[in-house]
Short mmCIF file of C-alpha atoms in Angstrom, two decimals:
data_model
loop_
_atom_site.label_atom_id
_atom_site.label_comp_id
_atom_site.label_asym_id
_atom_site.label_seq_id
_atom_site.Cartn_x
_atom_site.Cartn_y
_atom_site.Cartn_z
CA MET A 29 38.23 92.85 103.69
CA SER A 30 36.45 90.76 106.17
CA GLY A 31 38.01 89.79 109.39
CA ARG A 32 40.09 93.03 109.88
CA ASN A 33 39.77 92.86 113.58
CA ALA A 34 40.69 89.23 113.68
CA GLN A 35 44.12 87.86 114.26
CA PRO A 36 46.49 88.42 111.32
CA LEU A 37 47.28 85.25 109.35
CA ILE A 38 50.93 86.49 108.83
CA GLN A 39 52.56 89.16 111.09
CA ALA A 40 56.01 90.39 110.29
CA GLU A 41 57.37 92.26 113.08
CA ASN A 42 60.37 94.57 112.62
CA ILE A 43 62.17 92.33 110.19
CA ILE A 44 65.85 93.21 109.64
CA LYS A 45 67.94 91.37 107.25
CA THR A 46 71.75 92.18 106.67
CA TYR A 47 74.19 90.45 104.31
CA GLY A 48 77.53 91.55 105.74
CA ALA A 49 77.69 95.17 105.79
CA MET A 50 74.67 95.58 103.43
CA ASN A 51 71.14 96.20 104.93
CA ALA A 52 68.67 94.47 102.80
CA LEU A 53 65.68 95.09 105.29
CA ASN A 54 65.71 97.72 107.71
CA GLY A 55 62.95 96.80 110.15
CA VAL A 56 59.89 95.95 108.09
CA SER A 57 56.48 95.20 109.78
CA LEU A 58 53.46 93.99 107.96
CA ASP A 59 50.26 92.29 108.91
CA ILE A 60 48.48 90.06 106.41
CA TYR A 61 44.95 88.97 107.06
CA GLN A 62 43.01 86.13 105.89
CA GLY A 63 41.77 86.84 102.27
CA ASP A 64 44.10 89.70 101.70
CA VAL A 65 45.75 90.07 98.39
CA VAL A 66 48.93 92.21 99.10
CA LEU A 67 50.93 93.28 96.20
CA ILE A 68 54.39 94.50 96.90
CA VAL A 69 56.09 96.70 94.40
CA GLY A 70 59.25 98.79 94.33
CA PRO A 71 62.53 99.26 92.47
CA SER A 72 64.80 96.32 92.05
CA GLY A 73 67.08 95.91 95.05
CA SER A 74 64.39 97.42 97.12
CA GLY A 75 64.25 94.22 99.39
CA LYS A 76 60.77 93.15 98.26
CA SER A 77 61.86 89.65 97.31
CA THR A 78 64.00 89.37 100.30
CA PHE A 79 61.13 90.24 102.43
CA LEU A 80 58.74 87.79 100.76
CA ARG A 81 61.37 85.01 101.18
CA CYS A 82 61.56 85.93 104.90
CA LEU A 83 57.86 85.10 105.38
CA ASN A 84 58.54 81.40 104.77
CA LEU A 85 61.98 81.62 106.15
CA LEU A 86 63.88 80.79 102.88
CA GLU A 87 65.74 83.72 103.93
CA VAL A 88 66.35 83.71 107.75
CA PRO A 89 65.83 87.34 109.14
CA THR A 90 68.74 88.70 111.02
CA SER A 91 66.33 89.90 113.72
CA GLY A 92 62.59 90.35 114.16
CA HIS A 93 59.68 87.84 114.31
CA ILE A 94 57.35 86.24 111.82
CA TYR A 95 54.12 84.99 113.22
CA PHE A 96 52.21 82.67 111.17
CA GLU A 97 48.77 81.67 112.27
CA GLY A 98 49.77 82.71 115.71
CA THR A 99 53.02 80.70 115.93
CA ASP A 100 56.49 82.58 116.08
CA ILE A 101 58.12 80.63 113.13
CA THR A 102 61.35 82.57 113.55
CA ASP A 103 61.62 80.59 116.98
CA LYS A 104 64.44 78.00 116.41
CA LYS A 105 62.33 75.25 118.08
CA VAL A 106 59.49 75.67 115.67
CA ASP A 107 59.07 72.88 113.01
CA ILE A 108 59.48 75.26 110.08
CA ASN A 109 58.71 72.32 107.66
CA ALA A 110 55.18 71.88 108.95
CA HIS A 111 54.39 75.54 108.57
CA ARG A 112 55.80 75.70 105.16
CA GLN A 113 53.26 73.14 104.11
CA LYS A 114 50.68 75.79 104.62
CA MET A 115 52.55 78.47 102.61
CA GLY A 116 52.68 77.86 99.00
CA MET A 117 55.35 79.65 97.10
CA VAL A 118 55.74 80.41 93.40
CA PHE A 119 59.16 81.59 92.07
CA GLN A 120 60.30 83.65 89.22
CA LEU A 121 62.14 80.86 87.61
CA PHE A 122 59.35 78.26 88.32
CA HIS A 123 61.81 75.58 89.66
CA LEU A 124 59.73 72.67 88.59
CA PHE A 125 61.53 69.36 89.21
CA PRO A 126 62.93 68.49 85.72
CA HIS A 127 63.32 64.91 86.46
CA MET A 128 59.65 64.17 87.11
CA SER A 129 56.58 64.41 84.90
CA VAL A 130 54.07 67.14 85.59
CA MET A 131 51.88 64.76 87.61
CA LYS A 132 54.80 63.64 89.71
CA ASN A 133 55.74 67.32 90.28
CA LEU A 134 52.21 67.86 91.64
CA THR A 135 51.72 64.68 93.74
CA LEU A 136 55.07 64.27 95.33
CA ALA A 137 54.53 66.64 98.22
CA PRO A 138 50.91 65.67 99.14
CA MET A 139 51.83 61.95 99.02
CA LYS A 140 55.03 62.11 101.01
CA LEU A 141 54.14 64.96 103.49
CA GLN A 142 50.33 64.72 103.82
CA GLY A 143 50.18 60.89 103.52
CA LYS A 144 47.71 61.00 100.66
CA SER A 145 47.28 58.10 98.42
CA ARG A 146 48.37 58.18 94.77
CA GLU A 147 44.73 58.10 93.59
CA GLU A 148 43.77 60.93 96.00
CA ALA A 149 46.72 63.15 95.11
CA GLU A 150 46.40 62.57 91.41
CA GLU A 151 42.58 63.22 91.47
CA GLN A 152 43.10 66.59 93.17
CA ALA A 153 45.95 67.55 90.90
CA MET A 154 43.94 66.64 87.82
CA LYS A 155 41.15 68.94 89.16
CA LEU A 156 43.54 71.75 89.47
CA LEU A 157 45.28 71.05 86.16
CA GLU A 158 41.81 71.36 84.62
CA ARG A 159 41.24 74.69 86.16
CA VAL A 160 44.48 76.17 84.81
CA GLY A 161 43.77 74.54 81.42
CA LEU A 162 46.66 72.05 81.32
CA LYS A 163 44.97 68.72 81.97
CA ASP A 164 46.41 67.34 78.79
CA ARG A 165 50.03 68.02 79.92
CA ALA A 166 49.89 65.73 82.98
CA ASP A 167 52.43 63.28 81.52
CA ALA A 168 54.74 65.98 79.92
CA TYR A 169 58.05 66.76 81.43
CA PRO A 170 58.84 70.43 82.53
CA ASP A 171 61.28 70.81 79.68
CA GLN A 172 58.47 70.04 77.16
CA LEU A 173 56.40 73.03 78.48
CA SER A 174 56.55 76.69 77.63
CA GLY A 175 57.31 79.32 80.50
CA GLY A 176 53.59 80.27 80.91
CA GLN A 177 52.70 76.52 81.15
CA LYS A 178 55.64 75.95 83.56
CA GLN A 179 54.49 78.65 85.83
CA ARG A 180 50.79 77.71 85.90
CA ILE A 181 52.09 74.10 86.96
CA ALA A 182 54.14 75.60 89.50
CA ILE A 183 51.14 77.52 90.98
CA VAL A 184 49.19 74.14 90.93
CA ARG A 185 52.10 72.51 92.55
CA ALA A 186 51.83 74.86 95.49
CA LEU A 187 47.94 74.70 95.68
CA CYS A 188 48.18 70.81 95.75
CA MET A 189 49.26 71.25 99.39
CA ASN A 190 45.90 73.20 100.28
CA PRO A 191 48.01 76.24 101.53
CA ASP A 192 46.52 78.94 103.68
CA VAL A 193 48.71 81.63 101.86
CA MET A 194 50.38 81.83 98.44
CA LEU A 195 53.60 83.82 98.14
CA PHE A 196 54.52 84.79 94.52
CA ASP A 197 58.00 85.99 93.94
CA GLU A 198 57.92 87.99 90.66
CA PRO A 199 55.80 85.20 88.96
CA THR A 200 55.71 86.87 85.56
CA SER A 201 59.19 88.43 85.29
CA ALA A 202 60.85 85.52 83.52
CA LEU A 203 58.03 85.14 81.07
CA ASP A 204 57.73 86.14 77.27
CA PRO A 205 55.22 88.88 77.19
CA GLU A 206 52.45 86.88 75.50
CA MET A 207 52.60 84.39 78.43
CA VAL A 208 52.17 86.85 81.10
CA GLY A 209 48.38 87.06 80.60
CA GLU A 210 47.74 83.30 81.22
CA VAL A 211 49.53 83.35 84.58
CA LEU A 212 48.05 86.46 85.78
CA ASN A 213 44.51 84.97 84.85
CA VAL A 214 45.16 82.12 87.22
CA MET A 215 46.33 84.41 89.97
CA ARG A 216 43.31 86.63 89.41
CA GLU A 217 41.01 83.56 89.72
CA LEU A 218 42.76 82.74 93.00
CA ALA A 219 42.22 86.09 94.34
CA GLU A 220 38.47 86.04 93.48
CA GLU A 221 38.30 82.77 95.52
CA HIS A 222 39.71 84.92 98.33
CA MET A 223 43.04 82.98 98.60
CA THR A 224 45.40 84.97 100.82
CA MET A 225 48.17 86.08 98.45
CA VAL A 226 51.38 88.05 98.87
CA VAL A 227 52.69 88.91 95.51
CA VAL A 228 56.05 90.81 94.53
CA THR A 229 55.58 92.04 91.04
CA HIS A 230 56.29 94.58 88.36
CA GLU A 231 52.78 94.32 86.95
CA MET A 232 51.24 97.51 87.89
CA GLY A 233 48.01 96.89 86.04
CA PHE A 234 47.59 93.69 87.80
CA ALA A 235 48.29 95.36 91.07
CA ARG A 236 45.50 98.03 90.58
CA GLU A 237 43.01 95.34 89.50
CA VAL A 238 43.26 92.53 92.05
CA ALA A 239 45.11 93.98 95.06
CA SER A 240 43.30 94.57 98.19
CA ARG A 241 46.48 96.52 99.41
CA VAL A 242 49.36 97.73 97.48
CA ILE A 243 52.81 98.21 99.21
CA PHE A 244 55.74 100.22 98.00
CA MET A 245 59.09 99.13 99.23
CA ASP A 246 62.45 101.04 98.70
CA GLN A 247 65.74 100.63 100.20
CA GLY A 248 64.73 98.02 102.41
CA SER A 249 61.67 99.68 104.06
CA ILE A 250 57.97 99.98 103.43
CA ILE A 251 57.52 103.61 102.20
CA GLU A 252 53.81 103.57 101.56
CA GLU A 253 50.93 101.34 101.80
CA ASN A 254 47.38 101.86 100.62
CA GLU A 255 44.39 100.40 98.69
CA PRO A 256 45.08 100.17 95.04
CA LYS A 257 43.12 103.14 93.72
CA GLU A 258 44.56 105.72 96.14
CA PHE A 259 48.05 104.09 95.86
CA PHE A 260 48.10 104.69 92.03
CA ASP A 261 46.05 107.73 91.81
CA HIS A 262 47.13 109.70 94.73
CA PRO A 263 50.57 108.61 95.84
CA LYS A 264 51.73 110.60 98.79
CA SER A 265 55.49 110.12 99.09
CA GLU A 266 57.90 111.68 96.73
CA ARG A 267 59.67 108.46 96.22
CA LEU A 268 56.50 106.66 95.20
CA LYS A 269 55.48 109.41 92.92
CA ASN A 270 59.02 109.22 91.27
CA PHE A 271 58.63 105.46 90.96
CA LEU A 272 55.12 105.46 89.41
CA SER A 273 56.20 108.15 86.88
CA LYS A 274 58.75 105.81 85.65
CA VAL A 275 56.81 102.55 85.54
CA LEU A 276 53.30 103.74 84.53
CA MET B 18 98.99 30.51 59.74
CA PHE B 19 95.76 28.99 61.43
CA GLU B 20 98.02 25.96 62.53
CA LYS B 21 100.50 28.24 64.19
CA PHE B 22 97.64 30.22 66.00
CA ALA B 23 96.04 26.70 67.12
CA LYS B 24 99.47 25.55 68.29
CA SER B 25 100.07 28.56 70.40
CA PHE B 26 96.50 28.51 71.65
CA TYR B 27 97.06 24.84 72.62
CA LEU B 28 100.25 25.64 74.43
CA ASN B 29 99.07 28.71 76.34
CA PHE B 30 95.64 27.71 77.31
CA ILE B 31 94.88 24.11 76.79
CA LYS B 32 97.98 22.39 78.02
CA GLU B 33 98.09 21.71 81.67
CA GLU B 34 94.78 23.50 81.98
CA ARG B 35 96.43 26.88 81.74
CA TRP B 36 93.08 28.68 80.84
CA ARG B 37 92.31 28.20 84.56
CA TYR B 38 94.73 31.02 85.29
CA ILE B 39 92.79 33.23 83.12
CA ALA B 40 89.46 32.15 84.27
CA ASP B 41 90.20 32.18 88.06
CA GLY B 42 91.93 35.48 87.52
CA LEU B 43 88.92 36.87 85.84
CA LEU B 44 86.71 35.81 88.67
CA VAL B 45 88.99 37.54 91.25
CA THR B 46 89.12 40.80 89.16
CA LEU B 47 85.33 40.77 88.80
CA GLU B 48 84.78 40.07 92.51
CA VAL B 49 87.33 42.76 93.63
CA THR B 50 85.87 45.33 91.13
CA PHE B 51 82.29 44.65 92.08
CA PHE B 52 82.67 44.89 95.79
CA ALA B 53 85.21 47.70 95.56
CA CYS B 54 82.62 49.53 93.41
CA LEU B 55 79.94 49.02 96.05
CA ILE B 56 82.12 50.40 98.83
CA GLY B 57 83.17 53.29 96.53
CA ILE B 58 79.57 54.34 95.88
CA CYS B 59 78.61 54.09 99.47
CA LEU B 60 81.65 55.73 100.79
CA GLY B 61 81.56 58.30 97.98
CA PHE B 62 77.94 59.37 98.35
CA LEU B 63 78.34 59.53 102.14
CA VAL B 64 81.35 61.82 101.77
CA ALA B 65 79.90 63.78 99.10
CA ILE B 66 76.58 64.42 101.19
CA ILE B 67 78.64 65.31 104.30
CA ARG B 68 80.78 67.87 102.30
CA SER B 69 77.95 69.42 100.57
CA THR B 70 75.90 69.52 103.66
CA TYR B 71 78.62 71.34 105.29
CA ASP B 72 78.92 73.80 102.34
CA LYS B 73 75.28 74.74 102.50
CA THR B 74 74.44 74.62 106.14
CA ARG B 75 77.80 74.82 107.93
CA LYS B 76 76.62 71.74 109.89
CA LEU B 77 78.71 68.48 110.33
CA LYS B 78 81.92 70.41 110.86
CA ILE B 79 84.04 67.59 112.24
CA ALA B 80 82.68 64.98 109.73
CA ASN B 81 83.66 67.34 106.99
CA ALA B 82 87.08 67.83 108.36
CA ILE B 83 87.50 64.07 108.44
CA CYS B 84 86.31 63.68 104.94
CA ARG B 85 88.67 66.38 103.58
CA VAL B 86 91.68 64.59 105.12
CA TYR B 87 90.49 61.35 103.68
CA LEU B 88 90.17 62.87 100.20
CA THR B 89 93.62 64.64 100.43
CA VAL B 90 95.43 61.43 101.49
CA ILE B 91 93.67 59.14 99.07
CA ARG B 92 93.91 61.32 96.15
CA GLY B 93 97.42 62.36 97.02
CA THR B 94 99.02 59.04 97.14
CA PRO B 95 99.28 56.14 94.46
CA VAL B 96 96.80 53.35 94.67
CA VAL B 97 99.65 50.65 94.55
CA VAL B 98 101.13 52.31 97.62
CA GLN B 99 97.80 52.32 99.34
CA LEU B 100 97.21 48.65 98.42
CA LEU B 101 100.70 47.80 99.81
CA ILE B 102 100.16 49.68 103.00
CA ILE B 103 96.88 48.17 103.72
CA TYR B 104 98.17 44.67 103.02
CA PHE B 105 101.58 44.80 104.76
CA VAL B 106 101.03 47.55 107.45
CA VAL B 107 97.36 47.69 108.35
CA PHE B 108 96.74 43.94 108.12
CA GLY B 109 100.42 43.03 108.35
CA SER B 110 100.04 40.97 111.50
CA VAL B 111 96.83 39.20 110.79
CA ASP B 112 96.08 36.44 108.39
CA ILE B 113 93.53 37.96 106.00
CA ASN B 114 92.23 36.94 102.63
CA LYS B 115 93.94 38.92 99.97
CA VAL B 116 90.84 39.33 97.98
CA LEU B 117 89.25 41.14 100.98
CA VAL B 118 92.32 43.25 101.18
CA ALA B 119 92.06 44.32 97.64
CA ILE B 120 88.41 45.09 97.91
CA ILE B 121 89.02 47.28 100.86
CA ALA B 122 91.96 49.12 99.37
CA PHE B 123 90.17 49.75 95.89
CA GLY B 124 86.90 50.56 97.64
CA ILE B 125 88.55 53.17 99.92
CA ASN B 126 90.47 54.59 96.93
CA SER B 127 87.40 54.65 94.57
CA GLY B 128 85.21 56.28 97.23
CA ALA B 129 87.46 59.37 97.18
CA TYR B 130 86.91 59.81 93.51
CA VAL B 131 83.43 59.06 93.68
CA ALA B 132 82.96 61.57 96.31
CA GLU B 133 84.28 64.51 94.36
CA ILE B 134 82.29 63.35 91.31
CA VAL B 135 79.11 63.00 93.28
CA ARG B 136 79.76 66.44 95.04
CA SER B 137 80.10 68.20 91.81
CA GLY B 138 76.83 66.72 90.77
CA ILE B 139 75.19 68.07 93.81
CA MET B 140 76.53 71.49 93.14
CA SER B 141 75.34 71.34 89.61
CA VAL B 142 71.79 71.32 90.65
CA PRO B 143 70.44 74.84 90.90
CA GLU B 144 69.83 76.16 94.44
CA GLY B 145 66.23 77.07 93.31
CA GLN B 146 65.51 73.20 93.02
CA ALA B 147 66.18 72.72 96.76
CA GLU B 148 64.30 76.04 97.49
CA ALA B 149 61.37 74.77 95.84
CA GLY B 150 61.54 71.51 97.70
CA ARG B 151 61.94 73.27 101.14
CA SER B 152 59.03 75.65 100.28
CA LEU B 153 56.71 72.76 99.84
CA GLY B 154 57.55 71.58 103.39
CA PHE B 155 60.25 68.88 102.72
CA ASN B 156 63.00 68.89 105.22
CA TYR B 157 66.69 68.96 104.33
CA VAL B 158 67.01 64.99 103.99
CA GLN B 159 63.82 64.68 102.06
CA THR B 160 64.76 67.59 99.57
CA MET B 161 68.08 65.84 98.96
CA ARG B 162 66.61 62.48 98.63
CA TYR B 163 63.65 63.34 96.29
CA ILE B 164 64.80 66.48 94.50
CA VAL B 165 68.52 67.08 94.44
CA MET B 166 70.14 63.61 94.38
CA PRO B 167 68.15 62.11 91.47
CA GLN B 168 69.15 65.22 89.37
CA ALA B 169 72.86 65.12 90.65
CA PHE B 170 73.09 61.36 89.82
CA LYS B 171 71.88 61.79 86.36
CA ASN B 172 74.32 64.68 85.89
CA VAL B 173 77.29 62.73 86.90
CA LEU B 174 76.56 59.19 85.63
CA PRO B 175 79.00 59.67 82.70
CA ALA B 176 81.84 60.61 85.05
CA LEU B 177 80.69 57.84 87.48
CA GLY B 178 80.80 55.20 84.67
CA ASN B 179 84.25 56.34 83.79
CA GLU B 180 85.36 56.05 87.31
CA PHE B 181 84.21 52.55 87.42
CA ILE B 182 86.11 51.63 84.22
CA VAL B 183 89.15 53.14 85.64
CA LEU B 184 88.56 51.04 88.78
CA LEU B 185 88.38 47.75 86.88
CA LYS B 186 91.40 48.46 85.12
CA GLU B 187 93.36 49.64 88.16
CA THR B 188 92.64 46.28 90.01
CA SER B 189 95.13 44.96 87.61
CA VAL B 190 97.94 46.11 90.16
CA SER B 191 96.66 43.56 92.63
CA GLY B 192 99.55 41.47 91.75
CA TYR B 193 101.75 43.55 93.86
CA ILE B 194 100.31 41.67 96.89
CA ALA B 195 100.46 38.32 95.11
CA LEU B 196 96.81 38.22 94.43
CA GLN B 197 96.11 36.13 91.33
CA ASP B 198 93.73 38.40 89.37
CA LEU B 199 93.32 38.34 85.62
CA THR B 200 96.49 40.36 84.93
CA LYS B 201 98.71 38.14 87.20
CA GLY B 202 96.93 34.90 85.85
CA GLY B 203 97.85 35.90 82.29
CA ASP B 204 101.41 36.80 83.45
CA ILE B 205 101.88 33.50 85.11
CA ILE B 206 101.08 31.71 81.83
CA ARG B 207 103.49 34.04 79.99
CA SER B 208 106.23 33.30 82.44
CA ARG B 209 105.76 29.51 81.55
CA THR B 210 105.27 29.77 77.80
CA PHE B 211 107.29 33.09 76.95
CA ALA B 212 104.44 33.74 74.42
CA SER B 213 102.73 37.02 73.74
CA MET B 214 99.34 35.48 73.45
CA PRO B 215 98.37 35.32 77.27
CA LEU B 216 98.86 39.05 77.73
CA LEU B 217 97.13 39.89 74.51
CA ALA B 218 94.21 37.75 75.61
CA VAL B 219 94.17 39.53 79.18
CA ALA B 220 93.91 42.86 77.32
CA LEU B 221 91.31 41.64 74.90
CA ILE B 222 89.08 40.52 77.98
CA TYR B 223 89.68 43.79 79.84
CA LEU B 224 88.57 45.64 76.66
CA CYS B 225 85.55 43.57 76.18
CA MET B 226 84.43 44.14 79.70
CA VAL B 227 84.84 47.83 79.51
CA MET B 228 82.84 47.94 76.30
CA LEU B 229 80.09 45.86 77.86
CA PHE B 230 79.96 48.05 80.92
CA GLN B 231 80.05 51.28 78.77
CA PHE B 232 77.07 49.79 76.72
CA PHE B 233 74.97 49.48 79.91
CA VAL B 234 76.02 53.06 81.17
CA THR B 235 74.91 54.48 77.85
CA ARG B 236 71.58 52.84 78.01
CA LEU B 237 70.97 53.96 81.58
CA GLU B 238 71.95 57.49 80.61
CA ARG B 239 69.50 57.38 77.79
CA ARG B 240 66.85 56.12 80.08
CA LEU B 241 67.49 58.89 82.69
CA HIS B 242 67.50 61.45 79.94
CA ARG B 243 63.97 60.62 78.78
CA SER B 244 62.70 63.89 80.52
CA GLU B 245 64.80 65.97 78.21
CA ARG B 246 63.26 65.62 74.69
#
């Protein structure tokens, strides 16, 4: 990756998250650089989704700091909304706005938050829709779309804000198997365009193929981190070996 | 048969211009219902938003406590008693228009029920919707306005429609403060003619108003559900 010696785009520093007596994250630190495609894998309940949601403060860490483009966004005085505009997020269950057409879903945030005109916002949305092959669905409502279509629209919705990083929270886990490919293809293209991405996933094949780094989390900690070939072919820790033997 | 009906109709409505009791009463009923409905909606949405904001963020603690007292008191006492208290106790020493008293009393009463209906609507919108809004960079208020409330409103429209049908009919107790609404108007005619026709006519007018209102609510519902084909 280029820019390794530059400042990280996102820097998570010793993130701890507890829910009552339960520790979801036990001090996780991670640097994400411009153009990185970081895939986070691990058993369910390992804290990987919680960690991802901490990056844009959908979960507020119990302690620790998140620096995004040099700003400590865990600081209460920081306007988190302004920073979230630069961090696109894609959810497992899509969360498209069901009371709006696809086009409104895509143009709402750019128009209200970036002050774009309707024409500008729609033009950009159309371009992106064309790229994901859904130009003809602009006037549809979310309930009329298949799961794979919904998730591609959700990715476009995040992209319409021109984010500096895209966070994906198990984007294919709620999809029927035959629809996983179309979503992964869109993500693959994004990765090829050097979009900075953090992806929590169970798709090991995808991780091996597109990741610049793969991270294994278990019980609220990062256990192992490596480039994909090493990660999958020569896992070091027992827990990762064990995990890979179950999922591969 | 027809002659008898015509005769009774003449006695109850035409003679001494008695229809005016019905017509004037109807105007009062509509006026009270309309403005009470407006107050109910404003108050109800305000209380619902305060309550659910507190539930989600633990902010607005004092406002939430006030809202809870309001809901408990209003929903725990009969509307007639509330009407009487507002007329004879709250405004007891001031000369105030009875229509205004009724509007305030029914508005405050309706607000409590609207609040709980709207709050249930807000809670029915999945948390992920708000998260998606926040993740795009919308603040809490924008997320409520553009994303949560439109869906909440759609979900509770049938219940809200029902609440306003109840409100329309409840204003018929306005006679307790000697306000001449539709019901009171019909009753005045009855007390002069001792006939059944005035009250039956009043019932028919209420029924027609409710059916008309229901017709519009159903149309609005259908329009809002366009997105779910």
